[in-house]
């Protein structure tokens, strides 16, 4: 499907269908606060009938129900009386909420459901920090054929551009989707980019319904339209996402009388920056390359881009020359990475460094520049994956040696020869997408703000930092999400 046709399809989907009317019924705000009790009017009759009681340190202690609405609770449930291992487990995967954004939101929300959770842990996303790769890792799904829907498949039996959009519009589910009890249909997901607010509200209600209908002890739901809210509205959109998540968690706690184990995890960070598009295909053409969907000659390139992101890939037999062209043509480029013999080269405008493997340990060695700014203690030293994560989780480029290595070795079936990130405040991608979204935030890159996701749970304390693939073992040790839906179900 051409980009023009897809644009027309998006418009048709957006203008030709009504927004969903599903939404949560839990009240938007408490009715009153009495000391440590926070009261809500759950049936909308003007009288509070449900209370949360918090300890002085913010922990959620009890849920109280005032059945006769006389101002005092008739039933009280103590969360400490519940065995987390005996409870149904609801896992909420939410798109695009970063670890620092969640921490900032929790610092301003002393009441509500948050006191039922242990402290959130930082999760470092794969590279590129794209939803399909991140959630695929969290759910232990098989690798995607490409990092984005429209990717190049160089294998002789295919040799051409594959576009999963057409398959997904026909009902196809990606492997990681098949491990979900709820996710939005792809046609609605397209409409959500035009008008995300009603879809966000509908998704949480549909996720609640999926939990009620689930026959499994562990139920996994995915809220996608949060990404559109944050990309379109920036910080204001993020605030609405957290508000709606809070209502959802409150409603589930209310309906289940607290007898539920809750976990929430995100895929990647978001930069919360107004974003300017750059034309990387034009830069490559100006440098003498031919941008084409059918690369055959040495100067042919296929540029793999999606939406308006801080990451893109290039399929080319001349990765170093493509890197030269992009770095010389764009100050906005942050890093360029590609394979060189048995190592990964990472470059910026200052020079180049190299990541190699030495007996199962990763080594980062500056060649002409310390591109990752790791400094002396981490340069030229062979470290295990765990050591790299611990040493760099809070760095500008967290866990970059392992993430760069895996991007070219393990990430997807079809890997572009060059992977590029652009600086926050800029993006590459499909230019016409700006007709629909003037981005106030985006993601995809290697740096901290693009990469820092989170996980939190009511079940047990979690020691971070983690990688995405370690999330489920942290919240439910030994559990591997099974396939629960068919490819076209």
CSV table of C-alpha atoms in Angstrom, one decimal:
chain,number,residue,atom,x,y,z
A,1,UNK,CA,0.0,0.0,0.0
A,2,UNK,CA,1.5,3.4,-1.0
A,3,UNK,CA,1.9,6.2,1.5
A,4,UNK,CA,-0.7,8.2,-0.4
A,5,UNK,CA,-3.3,5.5,-0.2
A,6,UNK,CA,-2.6,5.0,3.5
A,7,UNK,CA,-3.1,8.7,4.1
A,8,UNK,CA,-6.5,8.5,2.3
A,9,UNK,CA,-7.4,5.5,4.3
A,10,UNK,CA,-6.6,7.2,7.6
A,11,UNK,CA,-8.7,10.2,6.6
A,12,UNK,CA,-11.6,7.9,5.6
A,13,UNK,CA,-11.3,6.0,8.9
A,14,UNK,CA,-11.2,9.2,10.9
A,15,UNK,CA,-14.1,11.0,9.2
A,16,UNK,CA,-16.3,8.0,8.4
A,17,UNK,CA,-16.8,6.6,11.9
A,18,UNK,CA,-18.1,7.8,15.2
A,19,UNK,CA,-15.9,8.0,18.2
A,20,UNK,CA,-16.5,5.2,20.8
A,21,UNK,CA,-18.9,5.9,23.7
A,22,UNK,CA,-17.4,3.3,26.1
A,23,UNK,CA,-15.9,4.9,29.2
A,24,UNK,CA,-15.3,4.1,32.9
A,25,UNK,CA,-18.1,5.0,35.3
A,26,UNK,CA,-15.9,5.6,38.4
A,27,UNK,CA,-16.0,9.3,39.5
A,28,UNK,CA,-13.4,11.7,38.3
A,29,UNK,CA,-12.6,13.0,41.8
A,30,UNK,CA,-13.3,12.1,45.4
A,31,UNK,CA,-16.3,13.6,47.1
A,32,UNK,CA,-14.5,14.5,50.3
A,33,UNK,CA,-11.4,13.7,52.3
A,34,UNK,CA,-11.7,13.0,56.1
A,35,UNK,CA,-8.3,12.6,57.6
A,36,UNK,CA,-6.9,9.5,56.1
A,37,UNK,CA,-10.1,8.5,54.5
A,38,UNK,CA,-10.8,9.5,50.9
A,39,UNK,CA,-14.5,9.1,49.9
A,40,UNK,CA,-16.0,8.6,46.5
A,41,UNK,CA,-19.6,8.6,45.2
A,42,UNK,CA,-19.6,5.6,43.0
A,43,UNK,CA,-23.3,5.5,42.1
A,44,UNK,CA,-23.6,9.2,41.3
A,45,UNK,CA,-26.5,9.9,43.7
A,46,UNK,CA,-24.6,12.7,45.5
A,47,UNK,CA,-23.7,10.7,48.6
A,48,UNK,CA,-20.3,9.2,49.2
A,49,UNK,CA,-20.3,5.4,49.5
A,50,UNK,CA,-16.8,4.1,49.1
A,51,UNK,CA,-13.6,5.0,51.0
A,52,UNK,CA,-9.9,4.4,50.8
A,53,UNK,CA,-7.9,4.6,54.0
A,54,UNK,CA,-4.2,5.3,53.8
A,55,UNK,CA,-1.5,5.1,56.4
A,56,UNK,CA,0.6,8.1,57.2
A,57,UNK,CA,3.3,7.0,54.7
A,58,UNK,CA,0.8,6.7,51.9
A,59,UNK,CA,0.2,3.0,51.9
A,60,UNK,CA,-3.3,1.9,51.1
A,61,UNK,CA,-4.6,0.0,54.1
A,62,UNK,CA,-8.4,-0.7,53.6
A,63,UNK,CA,-11.4,-0.3,51.4
A,64,UNK,CA,-14.6,0.7,53.0
A,65,UNK,CA,-18.2,0.4,51.7
A,66,UNK,CA,-21.1,2.5,53.0
A,67,UNK,CA,-24.0,0.4,51.8
A,68,UNK,CA,-26.8,2.4,53.4
A,69,UNK,CA,-25.0,5.7,52.8
A,70,UNK,CA,-25.3,6.9,56.4
A,71,UNK,CA,-21.8,8.3,56.4
A,72,UNK,CA,-20.0,5.3,58.0
A,73,UNK,CA,-18.7,2.2,56.3
A,74,UNK,CA,-20.7,-1.0,56.7
A,75,UNK,CA,-17.9,-3.3,55.3
A,76,UNK,CA,-14.2,-2.9,55.5
A,77,UNK,CA,-11.6,-4.9,53.6
A,78,UNK,CA,-7.9,-5.0,54.8
A,79,UNK,CA,-5.4,-5.4,51.9
A,80,UNK,CA,-2.9,-6.9,54.4
A,81,UNK,CA,-5.3,-9.9,54.9
A,82,UNK,CA,-5.0,-10.9,51.2
A,83,UNK,CA,-2.4,-13.4,49.9
A,84,UNK,CA,-1.1,-11.9,46.6
A,85,UNK,CA,-0.3,-15.3,45.3
A,86,UNK,CA,-3.9,-16.4,45.6
A,87,UNK,CA,-5.4,-13.4,43.7
A,88,UNK,CA,-6.2,-13.0,40.0
A,89,UNK,CA,-3.5,-10.9,38.4
A,90,UNK,CA,-4.3,-8.0,36.1
A,91,UNK,CA,-1.4,-6.7,34.1
A,92,UNK,CA,-1.8,-3.4,32.4
A,93,UNK,CA,0.6,-2.5,29.6
A,94,UNK,CA,0.4,1.2,28.8
A,95,UNK,CA,2.1,2.8,25.9
A,96,UNK,CA,4.6,5.7,26.2
A,97,UNK,CA,4.5,6.6,29.9
A,98,UNK,CA,8.1,7.1,31.0
A,99,UNK,CA,9.7,6.2,34.3
A,100,UNK,CA,10.5,9.8,35.3
A,101,UNK,CA,7.0,10.9,34.2
A,102,UNK,CA,5.4,8.3,36.4
A,103,UNK,CA,7.5,9.2,39.3
A,104,UNK,CA,6.7,12.9,38.9
A,105,UNK,CA,2.9,12.1,38.7
A,106,UNK,CA,3.1,9.9,41.9
A,107,UNK,CA,4.9,12.6,43.8
A,108,UNK,CA,1.8,14.8,43.3
A,109,UNK,CA,-0.8,12.1,44.0
A,110,UNK,CA,-0.7,11.1,47.7
A,111,UNK,CA,-4.2,9.5,47.6
A,112,UNK,CA,-6.0,7.1,45.2
A,113,UNK,CA,-4.9,3.6,44.3
A,114,UNK,CA,-1.1,4.2,44.2
A,115,UNK,CA,-0.6,3.3,47.8
A,116,UNK,CA,-1.5,-0.3,47.0
A,117,UNK,CA,1.7,-0.6,44.9
A,118,UNK,CA,5.3,-1.1,45.8
A,119,UNK,CA,7.8,1.4,44.5
A,120,UNK,CA,8.1,1.5,40.6
A,121,UNK,CA,11.3,0.2,39.1
A,122,UNK,CA,13.0,1.6,36.0
A,123,UNK,CA,13.0,-0.6,32.9
A,124,UNK,CA,15.4,0.1,30.0
A,125,UNK,CA,13.8,-0.6,26.7
A,126,UNK,CA,15.4,-2.4,23.7
A,127,UNK,CA,16.9,-0.3,20.9
A,128,UNK,CA,15.2,1.1,18.9
A,129,UNK,CA,12.8,2.0,21.7
A,130,UNK,CA,9.7,1.2,19.6
A,131,UNK,CA,6.5,-0.4,21.0
A,132,UNK,CA,6.5,-3.6,19.1
A,133,UNK,CA,10.1,-4.4,20.1
A,134,UNK,CA,9.5,-3.4,23.7
A,135,UNK,CA,6.2,-5.2,24.3
A,136,UNK,CA,7.5,-8.2,22.3
A,137,UNK,CA,10.4,-8.4,24.8
A,138,UNK,CA,8.1,-8.0,27.8
A,139,UNK,CA,5.8,-10.7,26.6
A,140,UNK,CA,8.5,-13.1,25.4
A,141,UNK,CA,7.0,-13.1,21.9
A,142,UNK,CA,8.9,-14.2,18.8
A,143,UNK,CA,10.9,-11.4,17.1
A,144,UNK,CA,9.0,-9.1,14.8
A,145,UNK,CA,10.0,-9.3,11.0
A,146,UNK,CA,10.9,-5.6,11.3
A,147,UNK,CA,11.1,-2.8,13.8
A,148,UNK,CA,8.2,-1.0,12.1
A,149,UNK,CA,5.2,-2.0,10.0
A,150,UNK,CA,6.7,-1.0,6.7
A,151,UNK,CA,10.1,-2.6,6.5
A,152,UNK,CA,12.5,-4.1,3.9
A,153,UNK,CA,12.9,-7.9,3.7
A,154,UNK,CA,16.1,-8.8,1.8
A,155,UNK,CA,15.6,-12.5,1.9
A,156,UNK,CA,15.7,-14.1,-1.6
A,157,UNK,CA,12.2,-15.6,-1.3
A,158,UNK,CA,10.8,-12.2,-0.4
A,159,UNK,CA,13.2,-9.4,-1.5
A,160,UNK,CA,11.0,-6.4,-1.2
A,161,UNK,CA,9.1,-4.1,1.1
A,162,UNK,CA,6.7,-5.8,3.5
A,163,UNK,CA,3.8,-3.7,4.9
A,164,UNK,CA,2.1,-5.2,7.9
A,165,UNK,CA,-0.5,-2.4,7.9
A,166,UNK,CA,-2.5,-4.1,5.2
A,167,UNK,CA,-2.4,-7.4,7.1
A,168,UNK,CA,-3.4,-5.8,10.3
A,169,UNK,CA,-6.3,-3.9,8.8
A,170,UNK,CA,-7.5,-7.3,7.6
A,171,UNK,CA,-7.4,-8.6,11.2
A,172,UNK,CA,-3.9,-10.1,11.5
A,173,UNK,CA,-2.4,-9.9,15.0
A,174,UNK,CA,1.4,-9.6,15.5
A,175,UNK,CA,2.9,-12.3,17.7
A,176,UNK,CA,3.0,-10.2,20.8
A,177,UNK,CA,-0.7,-9.1,20.3
A,178,UNK,CA,-1.6,-12.8,20.6
A,179,UNK,CA,-0.5,-12.8,24.2
A,180,UNK,CA,-3.0,-10.1,25.1
A,181,UNK,CA,-6.5,-10.4,26.4
A,182,UNK,CA,-7.3,-6.9,25.1
A,183,UNK,CA,-5.9,-4.5,22.6
A,184,UNK,CA,-7.5,-2.0,20.3
A,185,UNK,CA,-8.3,-3.1,16.7
A,186,UNK,CA,-6.0,-1.6,14.2
A,187,UNK,CA,-8.6,0.5,12.3
A,188,UNK,CA,-9.6,2.1,15.6
A,189,UNK,CA,-6.0,2.6,16.5
A,190,UNK,CA,-5.6,4.6,13.2
A,191,UNK,CA,-8.6,6.8,14.1
A,192,UNK,CA,-7.2,7.3,17.6
A,193,UNK,CA,-4.3,9.3,16.1
A,194,UNK,CA,-6.8,11.9,14.8
A,195,UNK,CA,-8.9,12.1,18.0
A,196,UNK,CA,-7.3,10.1,20.8
A,197,UNK,CA,-9.2,11.3,23.9
A,198,UNK,CA,-12.4,9.2,23.4
A,199,UNK,CA,-10.4,6.2,22.5
A,200,UNK,CA,-8.3,6.5,25.6
A,201,UNK,CA,-11.4,6.5,27.7
A,202,UNK,CA,-12.9,3.6,25.8
A,203,UNK,CA,-9.8,1.5,26.0
A,204,UNK,CA,-9.7,1.5,29.8
A,205,UNK,CA,-13.4,0.5,29.9
A,206,UNK,CA,-12.8,-2.3,27.4
A,207,UNK,CA,-9.7,-3.5,29.3
A,208,UNK,CA,-11.9,-3.7,32.4
A,209,UNK,CA,-14.5,-5.7,30.5
A,210,UNK,CA,-11.7,-8.0,29.2
A,211,UNK,CA,-10.6,-8.6,32.8
A,212,UNK,CA,-14.1,-9.5,33.9
A,213,UNK,CA,-14.4,-11.9,30.9
A,214,UNK,CA,-11.0,-13.5,31.2
A,215,UNK,CA,-10.9,-17.3,32.1
A,216,UNK,CA,-7.2,-17.0,33.1
A,217,UNK,CA,-5.6,-16.3,36.5
A,218,UNK,CA,-3.3,-13.8,34.8
A,219,UNK,CA,-4.9,-11.3,32.4
A,220,UNK,CA,-2.9,-9.0,30.2
A,221,UNK,CA,-4.4,-5.8,28.6
A,222,UNK,CA,-2.7,-3.2,26.5
A,223,UNK,CA,-3.8,0.5,26.3
A,224,UNK,CA,-2.4,1.9,23.0
A,225,UNK,CA,-4.1,5.3,22.6
A,226,UNK,CA,-2.0,6.8,25.5
A,227,UNK,CA,0.8,7.1,22.9
A,228,UNK,CA,-1.4,9.3,20.6
A,229,UNK,CA,-2.5,11.4,23.6
A,230,UNK,CA,1.1,12.1,24.6
A,231,UNK,CA,2.4,12.6,21.1
A,232,UNK,CA,-0.5,15.0,20.2
A,233,UNK,CA,-0.8,16.9,23.5
A,234,UNK,CA,2.6,16.5,25.3
A,235,UNK,CA,2.5,17.0,29.0
A,236,UNK,CA,-1.2,17.8,29.1
A,237,UNK,CA,-1.9,14.5,27.3
A,238,UNK,CA,0.3,12.6,29.7
A,239,UNK,CA,-1.6,14.1,32.7
A,240,UNK,CA,-4.9,12.9,31.2
A,241,UNK,CA,-3.4,9.4,30.7
A,242,UNK,CA,-2.4,9.2,34.3
A,243,UNK,CA,-5.8,10.5,35.4
A,244,UNK,CA,-7.6,7.8,33.4
A,245,UNK,CA,-5.2,5.1,34.6
A,246,UNK,CA,-6.0,6.1,38.2
A,247,UNK,CA,-9.7,5.9,37.6
A,248,UNK,CA,-9.3,2.5,36.0
A,249,UNK,CA,-7.3,1.1,38.9
A,250,UNK,CA,-9.8,2.6,41.4
A,251,UNK,CA,-12.7,1.0,39.6
A,252,UNK,CA,-11.0,-2.4,39.5
A,253,UNK,CA,-10.1,-2.2,43.2
A,254,UNK,CA,-13.7,-1.1,44.0
A,255,UNK,CA,-15.4,-3.9,42.0
A,256,UNK,CA,-13.0,-6.6,43.3
A,257,UNK,CA,-13.0,-5.4,47.0
A,258,UNK,CA,-9.3,-5.2,46.8
A,259,UNK,CA,-8.9,-8.9,46.0
A,260,UNK,CA,-6.8,-8.4,42.9
A,261,UNK,CA,-3.1,-8.3,42.1
A,262,UNK,CA,-2.3,-5.3,39.9
A,263,UNK,CA,0.7,-4.7,37.8
A,264,UNK,CA,1.4,-1.8,35.4
A,265,UNK,CA,4.3,-1.6,32.9
A,266,UNK,CA,5.2,0.7,30.0
A,267,UNK,CA,7.2,0.2,26.9
A,268,UNK,CA,9.6,3.2,26.5
A,269,UNK,CA,10.0,6.8,27.3
A,270,UNK,CA,8.8,10.0,25.6
A,271,UNK,CA,10.7,13.2,25.3
A,272,UNK,CA,7.8,15.7,25.8
A,273,UNK,CA,9.4,18.1,23.3
A,274,UNK,CA,7.8,20.0,20.4
A,275,UNK,CA,9.2,18.3,17.4
A,276,UNK,CA,10.5,19.5,14.1
A,277,UNK,CA,10.6,17.1,11.1
A,278,UNK,CA,13.8,16.6,9.1
A,279,UNK,CA,14.0,15.3,5.5
A,280,UNK,CA,16.6,12.5,5.7
A,281,UNK,CA,15.6,11.0,2.3
A,282,UNK,CA,16.4,14.3,0.6
A,283,UNK,CA,19.8,14.4,2.4
A,284,UNK,CA,20.6,11.0,1.1
A,285,UNK,CA,19.6,11.9,-2.5
A,286,UNK,CA,21.7,15.0,-2.3
A,287,UNK,CA,24.7,12.8,-1.3
A,288,UNK,CA,24.2,10.7,-4.4
A,289,UNK,CA,22.1,7.8,-3.1
A,290,UNK,CA,19.0,6.6,-4.9
A,291,UNK,CA,16.1,6.2,-2.4
A,292,UNK,CA,14.0,3.2,-3.6
A,293,UNK,CA,11.7,0.5,-2.5
A,294,UNK,CA,13.7,-2.0,-4.5
A,295,UNK,CA,17.4,-1.5,-3.8
A,296,UNK,CA,19.6,-3.3,-6.3
A,297,UNK,CA,22.7,-1.1,-7.0
A,298,UNK,CA,25.5,-0.1,-4.6
A,299,UNK,CA,24.1,3.4,-4.2
A,300,UNK,CA,20.5,2.3,-3.7
A,301,UNK,CA,19.0,2.7,-0.2
A,302,UNK,CA,15.7,1.9,1.4
A,303,UNK,CA,14.9,4.2,4.4
A,304,UNK,CA,12.8,2.4,7.1
A,305,UNK,CA,10.7,5.0,8.9
A,306,UNK,CA,7.4,5.1,10.8
A,307,UNK,CA,5.3,7.9,12.0
A,308,UNK,CA,7.4,10.8,13.4
A,309,UNK,CA,10.1,9.2,15.5
A,310,UNK,CA,13.6,9.8,16.7
A,311,UNK,CA,14.8,6.6,15.1
A,312,UNK,CA,15.0,5.4,11.5
A,313,UNK,CA,16.9,2.6,9.7
A,314,UNK,CA,18.6,2.4,6.3
A,315,UNK,CA,19.1,-0.7,4.2
A,316,UNK,CA,22.3,-0.2,2.2
A,317,UNK,CA,25.5,-2.1,1.2
A,318,UNK,CA,27.5,1.0,2.1
A,319,UNK,CA,26.7,1.8,5.8
A,320,UNK,CA,29.8,3.9,6.5
A,321,UNK,CA,29.0,6.1,3.5
A,322,UNK,CA,25.4,6.5,4.6
A,323,UNK,CA,26.6,7.4,8.0
A,324,UNK,CA,28.9,10.1,6.5
A,325,UNK,CA,26.1,11.6,4.5
A,326,UNK,CA,23.7,11.8,7.4
A,327,UNK,CA,26.2,13.2,9.9
A,328,UNK,CA,27.4,15.8,7.4
A,329,UNK,CA,23.9,16.7,6.3
A,330,UNK,CA,22.2,17.0,9.6
A,331,UNK,CA,23.3,18.5,12.9
A,332,UNK,CA,20.1,17.1,14.3
A,333,UNK,CA,21.5,13.5,14.1
A,334,UNK,CA,22.5,12.2,17.5
A,335,UNK,CA,24.0,8.8,16.7
A,336,UNK,CA,24.6,6.5,13.7
A,337,UNK,CA,25.3,2.8,14.2
A,338,UNK,CA,26.2,-0.1,11.9
A,339,UNK,CA,28.1,-3.4,11.9
A,340,UNK,CA,31.8,-3.4,10.9
A,341,UNK,CA,33.2,-6.9,10.7
A,342,UNK,CA,32.5,-8.5,14.1
A,343,UNK,CA,31.7,-5.3,16.0
A,344,UNK,CA,29.1,-2.5,16.1
A,345,UNK,CA,30.3,1.0,15.2
A,346,UNK,CA,28.5,3.9,16.9
A,347,UNK,CA,29.3,7.4,15.6
A,348,UNK,CA,28.3,11.0,16.3
A,349,UNK,CA,29.6,14.4,15.0
A,350,UNK,CA,32.8,14.1,17.2
A,351,UNK,CA,33.9,10.7,15.9
A,352,UNK,CA,33.4,6.9,16.3
A,353,UNK,CA,33.5,4.2,19.0
A,354,UNK,CA,33.1,0.4,18.8
A,355,UNK,CA,31.2,-2.3,20.7
A,356,UNK,CA,32.6,-5.8,20.6
A,357,UNK,CA,32.0,-9.1,22.3
A,358,UNK,CA,34.7,-10.9,24.3
A,359,UNK,CA,33.9,-14.3,25.6
A,360,UNK,CA,30.3,-13.3,26.4
A,361,UNK,CA,31.2,-9.9,27.8
A,362,UNK,CA,30.7,-6.6,26.0
A,363,UNK,CA,33.5,-4.1,25.4
A,364,UNK,CA,33.1,-0.5,24.6
A,365,UNK,CA,36.1,1.2,23.0
A,366,UNK,CA,36.3,4.8,21.7
A,367,UNK,CA,38.2,5.0,18.4
A,368,UNK,CA,38.2,8.7,17.7
A,369,UNK,CA,35.6,9.8,20.3
A,370,UNK,CA,33.9,8.7,23.4
A,371,UNK,CA,30.5,8.7,21.7
A,372,UNK,CA,28.5,7.4,24.6
A,373,UNK,CA,30.4,9.7,27.1
A,374,UNK,CA,31.0,6.8,29.5
A,375,UNK,CA,34.5,8.1,30.6
A,376,UNK,CA,37.5,6.1,31.7
A,377,UNK,CA,36.1,3.5,34.1
A,378,UNK,CA,33.9,1.9,31.4
A,379,UNK,CA,36.2,2.3,28.4
A,380,UNK,CA,38.0,-0.8,27.1
A,381,UNK,CA,36.7,-3.1,29.9
A,382,UNK,CA,34.9,-6.4,29.3
A,383,UNK,CA,31.7,-6.3,31.4
A,384,UNK,CA,28.8,-8.7,31.7
A,385,UNK,CA,25.3,-7.6,30.5
A,386,UNK,CA,24.2,-7.2,34.1
A,387,UNK,CA,27.2,-5.1,35.0
A,388,UNK,CA,26.6,-2.8,32.0
A,389,UNK,CA,23.0,-2.3,33.0
A,390,UNK,CA,23.8,-1.5,36.6
A,391,UNK,CA,26.7,0.8,35.6
A,392,UNK,CA,24.8,2.9,33.0
A,393,UNK,CA,21.0,2.6,33.9
A,394,UNK,CA,20.9,6.3,34.8
A,395,UNK,CA,23.4,7.5,32.1
A,396,UNK,CA,22.5,9.6,29.1
A,397,UNK,CA,22.8,6.4,27.0
A,398,UNK,CA,21.6,3.6,29.3
A,399,UNK,CA,22.8,0.1,28.7
A,400,UNK,CA,23.9,1.1,25.2
A,401,UNK,CA,26.5,-1.5,24.5
A,402,UNK,CA,24.1,-4.4,25.1
A,403,UNK,CA,21.2,-2.6,23.3
A,404,UNK,CA,23.3,-1.8,20.3
A,405,UNK,CA,24.7,-5.3,20.1
A,406,UNK,CA,21.3,-6.9,20.4
A,407,UNK,CA,19.7,-4.5,17.8
A,408,UNK,CA,22.0,-5.9,15.1
A,409,UNK,CA,22.0,-9.5,16.4
A,410,UNK,CA,18.7,-10.3,18.1
A,411,UNK,CA,16.2,-7.5,17.7
A,412,UNK,CA,14.2,-8.4,14.5
A,413,UNK,CA,14.3,-10.9,11.7
A,414,UNK,CA,15.2,-8.2,9.1
A,415,UNK,CA,17.7,-5.7,10.4
A,416,UNK,CA,18.6,-2.5,8.5
A,417,UNK,CA,22.4,-2.1,8.0
A,418,UNK,CA,22.3,1.4,9.6
A,419,UNK,CA,20.3,2.6,12.6
A,420,UNK,CA,20.1,6.3,13.2
A,421,UNK,CA,18.8,8.4,16.1
A,422,UNK,CA,18.0,12.1,16.0
A,423,UNK,CA,18.2,14.6,18.8
A,424,UNK,CA,15.2,15.3,21.0
A,425,UNK,CA,13.2,18.2,19.5
A,426,UNK,CA,13.6,16.7,16.0
A,427,UNK,CA,12.2,13.6,14.2
A,428,UNK,CA,12.4,11.7,11.0
A,429,UNK,CA,9.6,9.7,9.5
A,430,UNK,CA,6.7,9.8,7.1
A,431,UNK,CA,6.3,13.5,6.2
A,432,UNK,CA,2.6,13.4,5.5
A,433,UNK,CA,1.9,12.2,9.0
A,434,UNK,CA,2.3,15.8,10.0
A,435,UNK,CA,-1.1,16.4,8.3
A,436,UNK,CA,-2.7,14.5,11.2
A,437,UNK,CA,-0.4,15.2,14.2
A,438,UNK,CA,1.8,18.2,15.1
A,439,UNK,CA,4.0,16.3,17.5
A,440,UNK,CA,4.4,17.6,21.0
A,441,UNK,CA,6.5,14.5,22.0
A,442,UNK,CA,8.0,11.5,20.4
A,443,UNK,CA,10.5,8.6,21.0
A,444,UNK,CA,12.5,5.8,19.4
A,445,UNK,CA,16.1,6.7,20.2
A,446,UNK,CA,19.0,5.4,22.3
A,447,UNK,CA,19.1,8.1,25.1
A,448,UNK,CA,17.7,8.0,28.6
A,449,UNK,CA,14.6,10.1,27.9
A,450,UNK,CA,13.5,7.8,25.0
A,451,UNK,CA,14.5,4.6,26.8
A,452,UNK,CA,13.3,4.7,30.4
A,453,UNK,CA,10.1,2.8,31.0
A,454,UNK,CA,8.7,1.5,34.3
A,455,UNK,CA,7.0,-1.4,36.0
A,456,UNK,CA,5.1,-1.4,39.3
A,457,UNK,CA,3.0,-4.0,41.1
A,458,UNK,CA,1.0,-4.6,44.2
A,459,UNK,CA,2.4,-8.2,44.5
A,460,UNK,CA,6.0,-7.8,45.6
A,461,UNK,CA,8.9,-5.3,45.8
A,462,UNK,CA,11.0,-5.1,42.6
A,463,UNK,CA,14.6,-4.3,42.5
A,464,UNK,CA,15.5,-2.3,39.4
A,465,UNK,CA,16.8,-1.5,37.0
A,466,UNK,CA,15.5,-4.1,34.7
A,467,UNK,CA,15.5,-4.8,31.0
A,468,UNK,CA,12.1,-5.2,29.2
A,469,UNK,CA,12.6,-9.0,28.9
A,470,UNK,CA,12.9,-9.2,32.8
A,471,UNK,CA,9.6,-7.5,33.6
A,472,UNK,CA,7.3,-10.5,33.9
A,473,UNK,CA,9.7,-12.6,35.9
A,474,UNK,CA,9.9,-9.6,38.3
A,475,UNK,CA,6.1,-9.3,38.8
A,476,UNK,CA,5.2,-13.0,38.6
A,477,UNK,CA,8.3,-15.2,38.8
A,478,UNK,CA,8.4,-18.1,36.4
A,479,UNK,CA,5.4,-17.0,34.4
A,480,UNK,CA,5.8,-16.7,30.6
A,481,UNK,CA,2.8,-15.1,28.9
A,482,UNK,CA,1.1,-17.8,26.7
A,483,UNK,CA,-0.7,-17.3,23.4
A,484,UNK,CA,-4.4,-16.6,24.3
A,485,UNK,CA,-5.7,-15.3,20.9
A,486,UNK,CA,-5.2,-16.5,17.3
A,487,UNK,CA,-3.4,-14.6,14.5
A,488,UNK,CA,-6.7,-13.4,13.0
A,489,UNK,CA,-9.0,-13.8,16.0
